[in-house]
Amino acid sequence: MGNPKETEKQIMVDRSVQQYLFPFLLREDKIESFGNRLLSDGFVFFDLSDGKQQNMFYGKDQVSHRSLERYFMPNIESILFPNSPEDEAGIRRFSKKVDKECSLQAPCLNTTFILESVDVFVCPFHIGFINLRITLPEDLTYDDVLYFGDLFRVMERISEDEELTVVGCGEKKYLKVKDYIFNELVPSIEEYADNQSQFKESYFGSLPFFVDERMYVISYINYRGEALSETDLYRAGKLNGYGPDGERFVGATNQEYIAKYCEDKVYDRWSDLTYYVMSEYHFSCITRETGKIERKLASQMYGEHYYSIFLLLYYKIVLLKLSHDYAKVDVIKDQFSTELLIVMITEFSSKYYFPAINSTESGTEISGHLKQVFRLEKIYDDVKDTLKTLYQNQEKLTDKRVNYLLQILTGYMVISGIFGMNLVIEDWKGQIQWSAMAGYSIFEWFSFFVIISGIVVTLLLSTFFLKNLLKEYRNRKKKIY
């Protein structure tokens, strides 16, 4: 690894916009009221049938709702674009136009930026997302844009050697990006997050299964000049802007390594005018197109590509959550949680996870690249193996419980049949002869006890079964939606 001081000419950017996505867990008892709270806070439910929203949240750009709707497969549309804010089975988006100038101060960059809008997603399986849309000024360089993205995605400094940044909004200054988001933009979210302490100590406190404690960045960069080199594309994937010495940072010296990285992470169908670079924490469209094509590319980064990235990232979060839940559940002792986990995995696999999310050739190819980057197929196969293991364990445990229950009931039936029908049952016909019980022999008392205890056990088992059935019915919907 290195930090070579390159003498190449600076790449000037005509315009750049960035979006920042991060997930969190929602409280079960607060999900239904969360949407109403967002609406009362000035957010608008995103509805494809509302044509006014096509240019409401994207600054100077706009998104064609018709193109967005037709881009995805029919079975995906109902999930991504529900018709009502009350549709718990869909991914509900609430958006708010902000259009406010803020600033970022860092060791290698002092700049303003426009916060265009904020999205809050309420998704099944208790997953929530927040998305920020930011327009950067036109006088930045390619290095500046990468540096800005690398800094702003950090919710809170983890180590002391990370660069200190200050985000300004009006007269307020924030030393942590998470404070800027949770205090300035979406202050009500603490009340609805699964673990309220996550926003005070560690933002990902309730997502212990999420690896990277930083926001996912989606960038659109329109630049002028010559075609980008492999090194420039590599830096985009890694968000390498400036190093500690203030010089252009690459992060690798082996050109073969850089070439291999670009082969895996760069979609170059329209090179050398347009490249899509995809990494574990950054998706970027880098182009030098102009005119209508340039505007279309920018629109796609807010529309078609944005939703494709979001959906695949959502898949990854849910799959990691299911794997984490499996690691916590006690298969032997906690039968209810085991059955619930089986239902959740089955529901996600059958209703939400689809191998193909759109029918266009380029869209399918880009989604395929993203799946490889996110390692979705590997994680999904692990979850399917988990489901198979759960079924096998559950079947064995159920067979054991059924055998034990049958042995107990068989014992009651045999004993009550031998003794009860022949010894005391006659005393219970018509009006019960309580006085006859005083003369019962030890066998008759034993028979009487077996019959009464059998009735009590049957009633208790029936009550327990009905109680669990109602509880399971209520909690299945609650745990998923």
PDB file of C-alpha atoms in Angstrom, residues 43 71 89 166 173 227 230 309 315 368 389 427 431 454 463 469 476:
ATOM      1  CA  PHE A  43     -42.466  14.176   5.075  1.00  0.00           C
ATOM      2  CA  TYR A  71     -38.118  -0.657 -15.120  1.00  0.00           C
ATOM      3  CA  ALA A  89     -46.099  -5.525   3.323  1.00  0.00           C
ATOM      4  CA  VAL A 166     -17.140  19.816  11.085  1.00  0.00           C
ATOM      5  CA  LYS A 173     -21.836  23.232  14.055  1.00  0.00           C
ATOM      6  CA  ALA A 227     -10.877   9.324 -20.393  1.00  0.00           C
ATOM      7  CA  GLU A 230      -7.715   2.462 -14.264  1.00  0.00           C
ATOM      8  CA  ILE A 309     -28.998  -0.451  -5.213  1.00  0.00           C
ATOM      9  CA  TYR A 315     -31.728  -7.900   0.726  1.00  0.00           C
ATOM     10  CA  GLY A 368     -25.508  -8.949 -11.341  1.00  0.00           C
ATOM     11  CA  THR A 389     -31.232 -27.216   9.451  1.00  0.00           C
ATOM     12  CA  ASP A 427     -71.312 -43.957  40.462  1.00  0.00           C
ATOM     13  CA  GLN A 431     -76.943 -37.795  39.901  1.00  0.00           C
ATOM     14  CA  GLY A 454     -56.768 -36.863  32.832  1.00  0.00           C
ATOM     15  CA  THR A 463     -55.822 -24.130  26.725  1.00  0.00           C
ATOM     16  CA  LEU A 469     -51.918 -20.595  18.434  1.00  0.00           C
ATOM     17  CA  ARG A 476     -45.928 -13.700  12.996  1.00  0.00           C
TER      18      ARG A 476
END
